[in-house]
Amino acid sequence: AQTVTQSQPEMSVQEAETVTLSCTYDTSESDYYLFWYKQPPSRQMILVIRQEAYKQQNATENRFSVNFQKAAKSFSLKISDSQLGDAAMYFCAYRSWAGGGADGLTFGKGTHLIIQP
Amino acid sequence: DAGITQSPRHKVTETGTPVTLRCHQTENHRYMYWYRQDPGHGLRLIHYSYGVKDTDKGEVSDGYSVSRSKTEDFLLTLESATSSQTSVYFCAISKGQTGNTEAFFGQGTRLTVV
């Protein structure tokens, strides 16, 4: 079974600064997807970014980018120019490609991101 | 927005009573999921469905059952609620025929068992 580890229960950053959230995972598969989800106090789960394992290029979405290191099984999220609205829980998630939709997402335990004004 | 609606949004129930949570989607996606979220655990898969009347167990399925009689509705039932089932429950869908893409989530249901 796959596991996802987020080693930082909480992170704090000054507004406009850059912060990196860590995620490592364990799998024996070669094809899979990785995701970062944001959960603000509203409780809604919002997809931030996705990465296909077969792609060497790191995914980016505006101020959000990832550092995907497949050999190291590492998938960190970098948030540039942090804004107050970025304050939330962030979850790293893994999905097997081979299992198709039959495999749900495997989540890490989350990192609580605090933005200091 | 994947058109997912969960009901109710909040519920308080007594130990031993049956509870049914409903997930409704408007886009006829094949794959639907139920997760629970607990502090210190992230989200964990309870059950999933890959079509009408086609369901299977996830990681934490004990004490739960599901049904899908229509493409758009996926029901989660706690036959006899226990305090350990106090949690936030999320419904999700995955798009496409294979479903092995990102998941889109409903707003969540906070269930308290007293």
Short mmCIF file of C-alpha atoms in Angstrom, two decimals:
data_model
loop_
_atom_site.label_atom_id
_atom_site.label_comp_id
_atom_site.label_asym_id
_atom_site.label_seq_id
_atom_site.Cartn_x
_atom_site.Cartn_y
_atom_site.Cartn_z
CA ALA A 1 0.00 0.00 0.00
CA GLN A 2 1.11 3.51 -0.70
CA THR A 3 1.80 5.98 2.08
CA VAL A 4 2.08 9.75 2.00
CA THR A 5 4.00 11.65 4.66
CA GLN A 6 3.81 15.34 5.42
CA SER A 7 6.42 16.00 8.08
CA GLN A 8 5.41 19.58 8.87
CA PRO A 9 2.20 19.75 10.94
CA GLU A 10 2.33 23.54 10.83
CA MET A 11 4.22 26.22 8.90
CA SER A 12 4.20 29.98 9.26
CA VAL A 13 5.28 32.57 6.68
CA GLN A 14 5.18 36.33 6.35
CA GLU A 15 2.83 37.76 3.78
CA ALA A 16 4.57 38.21 0.37
CA GLU A 17 7.29 35.70 1.29
CA THR A 18 7.85 32.24 -0.18
CA VAL A 19 7.12 29.00 1.66
CA THR A 20 7.72 25.37 0.77
CA LEU A 21 5.60 22.51 2.08
CA SER A 22 7.14 19.05 2.11
CA CYS A 23 5.66 15.75 1.03
CA THR A 24 7.23 12.34 0.61
CA TYR A 25 5.55 9.16 -0.49
CA ASP A 26 6.26 5.49 -0.69
CA THR A 27 5.25 3.39 -3.67
CA SER A 28 6.51 0.54 -5.79
CA GLU A 29 4.68 1.80 -8.86
CA SER A 30 6.21 3.77 -11.69
CA ASP A 31 3.07 5.46 -12.97
CA TYR A 32 0.94 7.57 -10.68
CA TYR A 33 -0.41 11.04 -9.99
CA LEU A 34 0.39 13.43 -7.20
CA PHE A 35 -1.77 16.28 -6.01
CA TRP A 36 -1.83 19.15 -3.59
CA TYR A 37 -5.20 20.12 -2.13
CA LYS A 38 -6.02 23.20 -0.11
CA GLN A 39 -8.65 23.19 2.63
CA PRO A 40 -9.53 26.65 3.95
CA PRO A 41 -11.69 27.13 7.05
CA SER A 42 -14.76 26.75 4.83
CA ARG A 43 -13.84 23.03 4.74
CA GLN A 44 -14.02 22.84 0.94
CA MET A 45 -11.29 20.69 -0.63
CA ILE A 46 -9.73 22.63 -3.49
CA LEU A 47 -7.29 21.17 -5.99
CA VAL A 48 -4.17 23.34 -6.15
CA ILE A 49 -1.92 21.45 -8.52
CA ARG A 50 -1.37 18.02 -10.07
CA GLN A 51 1.68 16.20 -11.35
CA GLU A 52 1.85 13.12 -13.55
CA ALA A 53 4.79 10.92 -12.59
CA TYR A 54 5.83 10.34 -16.21
CA LYS A 55 6.35 14.07 -16.73
CA GLN A 56 9.79 15.33 -15.78
CA GLN A 57 8.73 18.96 -15.92
CA ASN A 58 7.49 20.35 -12.63
CA ALA A 59 3.90 21.56 -12.65
CA THR A 60 3.12 25.22 -12.01
CA GLU A 61 -0.12 27.11 -11.45
CA ASN A 62 0.40 30.82 -11.07
CA ARG A 63 2.09 31.34 -7.66
CA PHE A 64 2.09 27.61 -6.91
CA SER A 65 4.77 25.26 -8.17
CA VAL A 66 6.06 21.85 -7.24
CA ASN A 67 9.47 20.26 -6.98
CA PHE A 68 8.91 16.67 -8.06
CA GLN A 69 11.84 14.35 -7.40
CA LYS A 70 10.71 10.92 -8.57
CA ALA A 71 13.79 8.99 -7.50
CA ALA A 72 13.65 10.52 -4.04
CA LYS A 73 9.84 10.13 -3.92
CA SER A 74 9.49 13.74 -2.93
CA PHE A 75 6.80 16.21 -3.98
CA SER A 76 7.08 19.63 -2.34
CA LEU A 77 4.81 22.61 -2.92
CA LYS A 78 6.23 26.12 -3.21
CA ILE A 79 3.96 29.09 -2.70
CA SER A 80 5.44 32.37 -3.89
CA ASP A 81 4.32 35.83 -2.82
CA SER A 82 2.17 34.37 -0.02
CA GLN A 83 -1.21 36.00 0.48
CA LEU A 84 -3.57 36.01 3.42
CA GLY A 85 -5.98 33.89 1.39
CA ASP A 86 -3.40 31.13 1.21
CA ALA A 87 -3.91 30.36 4.89
CA ALA A 88 -5.35 26.83 5.01
CA MET A 89 -4.61 23.17 5.55
CA TYR A 90 -2.68 21.70 2.66
CA PHE A 91 -2.87 18.03 1.83
CA CYS A 92 -0.57 16.04 -0.39
CA ALA A 93 -2.25 13.10 -2.14
CA TYR A 94 -1.24 10.13 -4.28
CA ARG A 95 -3.21 8.19 -6.83
CA SER A 96 -2.15 5.04 -8.63
CA TRP A 97 -2.43 5.12 -12.40
CA ALA A 98 -2.82 1.37 -12.79
CA GLY A 99 -5.82 1.07 -10.52
CA GLY A 100 -7.83 3.60 -12.41
CA GLY A 101 -10.75 5.06 -10.59
CA ALA A 102 -10.89 2.02 -8.34
CA ASP A 103 -8.03 3.44 -6.33
CA GLY A 104 -9.04 6.40 -4.31
CA LEU A 105 -6.58 9.05 -3.27
CA THR A 106 -4.12 8.37 -0.46
CA PHE A 107 -3.68 11.52 1.61
CA GLY A 108 -1.04 12.81 3.94
CA LYS A 109 -2.07 14.15 7.32
CA GLY A 110 -1.83 17.76 6.22
CA THR A 111 0.17 20.91 6.93
CA HIS A 112 -1.50 23.91 8.53
CA LEU A 113 -0.18 27.03 6.80
CA ILE A 114 -0.34 30.31 8.69
CA ILE A 115 0.21 33.61 6.92
CA GLN A 116 1.52 36.41 9.11
CA PRO A 117 0.43 39.89 7.95
CA ASP B 1 -17.27 23.16 -9.73
CA ALA B 2 -18.17 19.52 -10.40
CA GLY B 3 -21.78 19.89 -9.33
CA ILE B 4 -21.56 17.84 -6.14
CA THR B 5 -24.02 18.39 -3.34
CA GLN B 6 -23.94 16.68 0.03
CA SER B 7 -26.85 16.53 2.44
CA PRO B 8 -27.22 17.20 5.24
CA ARG B 9 -24.33 19.58 5.89
CA HIS B 10 -24.48 19.02 9.63
CA LYS B 11 -26.08 16.30 11.72
CA VAL B 12 -26.13 15.30 15.35
CA THR B 13 -27.38 11.83 16.12
CA GLU B 14 -27.49 9.43 19.02
CA THR B 15 -25.42 6.30 19.42
CA GLY B 16 -27.12 3.27 17.94
CA THR B 17 -29.32 5.13 15.46
CA PRO B 18 -29.06 4.65 11.69
CA VAL B 19 -27.82 7.58 9.63
CA THR B 20 -27.78 8.11 5.87
CA LEU B 21 -25.73 10.74 4.11
CA ARG B 22 -26.50 11.66 0.54
CA CYS B 23 -24.23 12.73 -2.30
CA HIS B 24 -25.74 14.05 -5.49
CA GLN B 25 -23.87 14.93 -8.67
CA THR B 26 -25.21 16.68 -11.74
CA GLU B 27 -22.66 15.58 -14.37
CA ASN B 28 -23.16 11.78 -14.54
CA HIS B 29 -19.60 10.83 -13.64
CA ARG B 30 -18.94 7.15 -13.29
CA TYR B 31 -16.74 7.16 -10.18
CA MET B 32 -17.95 8.37 -6.80
CA TYR B 33 -16.29 8.12 -3.39
CA TRP B 34 -16.92 8.58 0.30
CA TYR B 35 -14.07 9.74 2.54
CA ARG B 36 -13.90 10.61 6.21
CA GLN B 37 -11.64 13.27 7.65
CA ASP B 38 -10.36 13.10 11.20
CA PRO B 39 -7.70 15.20 12.93
CA GLY B 40 -4.28 13.65 12.48
CA HIS B 41 -5.44 11.29 9.73
CA GLY B 42 -6.08 13.37 6.64
CA LEU B 43 -8.82 11.89 4.47
CA ARG B 44 -9.41 8.15 4.30
CA LEU B 45 -11.46 6.24 1.76
CA ILE B 46 -14.58 4.49 3.09
CA HIS B 47 -16.28 3.13 -0.05
CA TYR B 48 -16.37 3.89 -3.71
CA SER B 49 -18.62 3.22 -6.68
CA TYR B 50 -17.78 2.67 -10.33
CA GLY B 51 -21.32 2.56 -11.64
CA VAL B 52 -24.93 1.91 -10.76
CA LYS B 53 -25.05 -0.91 -8.21
CA ASP B 54 -21.26 -1.32 -8.48
CA THR B 55 -19.53 -0.52 -5.21
CA ASP B 56 -16.49 -1.67 -3.28
CA LYS B 57 -14.79 -1.17 0.05
CA GLY B 58 -12.08 1.28 0.87
CA GLU B 59 -9.57 1.51 3.69
CA VAL B 60 -12.01 2.17 6.56
CA SER B 61 -15.27 0.49 5.53
CA ASP B 62 -16.21 -1.28 8.77
CA GLY B 63 -19.55 0.00 10.09
CA TYR B 64 -20.54 1.61 6.79
CA SER B 65 -22.57 0.55 3.80
CA VAL B 66 -23.28 2.31 0.52
CA SER B 67 -25.77 2.19 -2.29
CA ARG B 68 -25.94 3.61 -5.78
CA SER B 69 -29.25 3.03 -7.48
CA LYS B 70 -28.87 5.99 -9.85
CA THR B 71 -25.79 7.44 -11.48
CA GLU B 72 -26.27 10.77 -9.77
CA ASP B 73 -26.77 9.59 -6.19
CA PHE B 74 -24.38 7.80 -3.84
CA LEU B 75 -25.63 7.10 -0.32
CA LEU B 76 -23.54 6.34 2.75
CA THR B 77 -25.28 4.58 5.62
CA LEU B 78 -24.15 4.07 9.17
CA GLU B 79 -26.34 1.18 10.26
CA SER B 80 -25.83 1.83 13.98
CA ALA B 81 -23.86 4.99 14.64
CA THR B 82 -21.02 4.95 17.17
CA SER B 83 -19.03 7.79 18.71
CA SER B 84 -15.98 6.69 16.69
CA GLN B 85 -17.91 7.65 13.56
CA THR B 86 -18.02 11.28 14.59
CA SER B 87 -16.19 12.86 11.68
CA VAL B 88 -16.42 15.05 8.63
CA TYR B 89 -17.57 13.08 5.60
CA PHE B 90 -16.69 14.05 2.07
CA CYS B 91 -18.15 12.82 -1.16
CA ALA B 92 -15.98 13.03 -4.26
CA ILE B 93 -16.11 12.23 -7.96
CA SER B 94 -13.47 11.51 -10.56
CA LYS B 95 -14.06 12.41 -14.15
CA GLY B 96 -13.61 10.31 -17.25
CA GLN B 97 -14.22 6.69 -18.09
CA THR B 98 -11.18 5.43 -16.18
CA GLY B 99 -11.51 7.82 -13.29
CA ASN B 100 -7.80 7.84 -12.52
CA THR B 101 -7.47 11.58 -12.32
CA GLU B 102 -7.93 14.16 -9.64
CA ALA B 103 -10.93 14.02 -7.35
CA PHE B 104 -13.46 16.82 -6.94
CA PHE B 105 -15.10 17.10 -3.56
CA GLY B 106 -18.42 18.10 -2.12
CA GLN B 107 -18.70 20.57 0.75
CA GLY B 108 -18.54 17.92 3.45
CA THR B 109 -20.96 16.77 6.15
CA ARG B 110 -20.08 17.17 9.80
CA LEU B 111 -21.56 14.25 11.73
CA THR B 112 -21.57 14.16 15.50
CA VAL B 113 -22.61 10.98 17.31
CA VAL B 114 -23.50 11.58 20.96
#
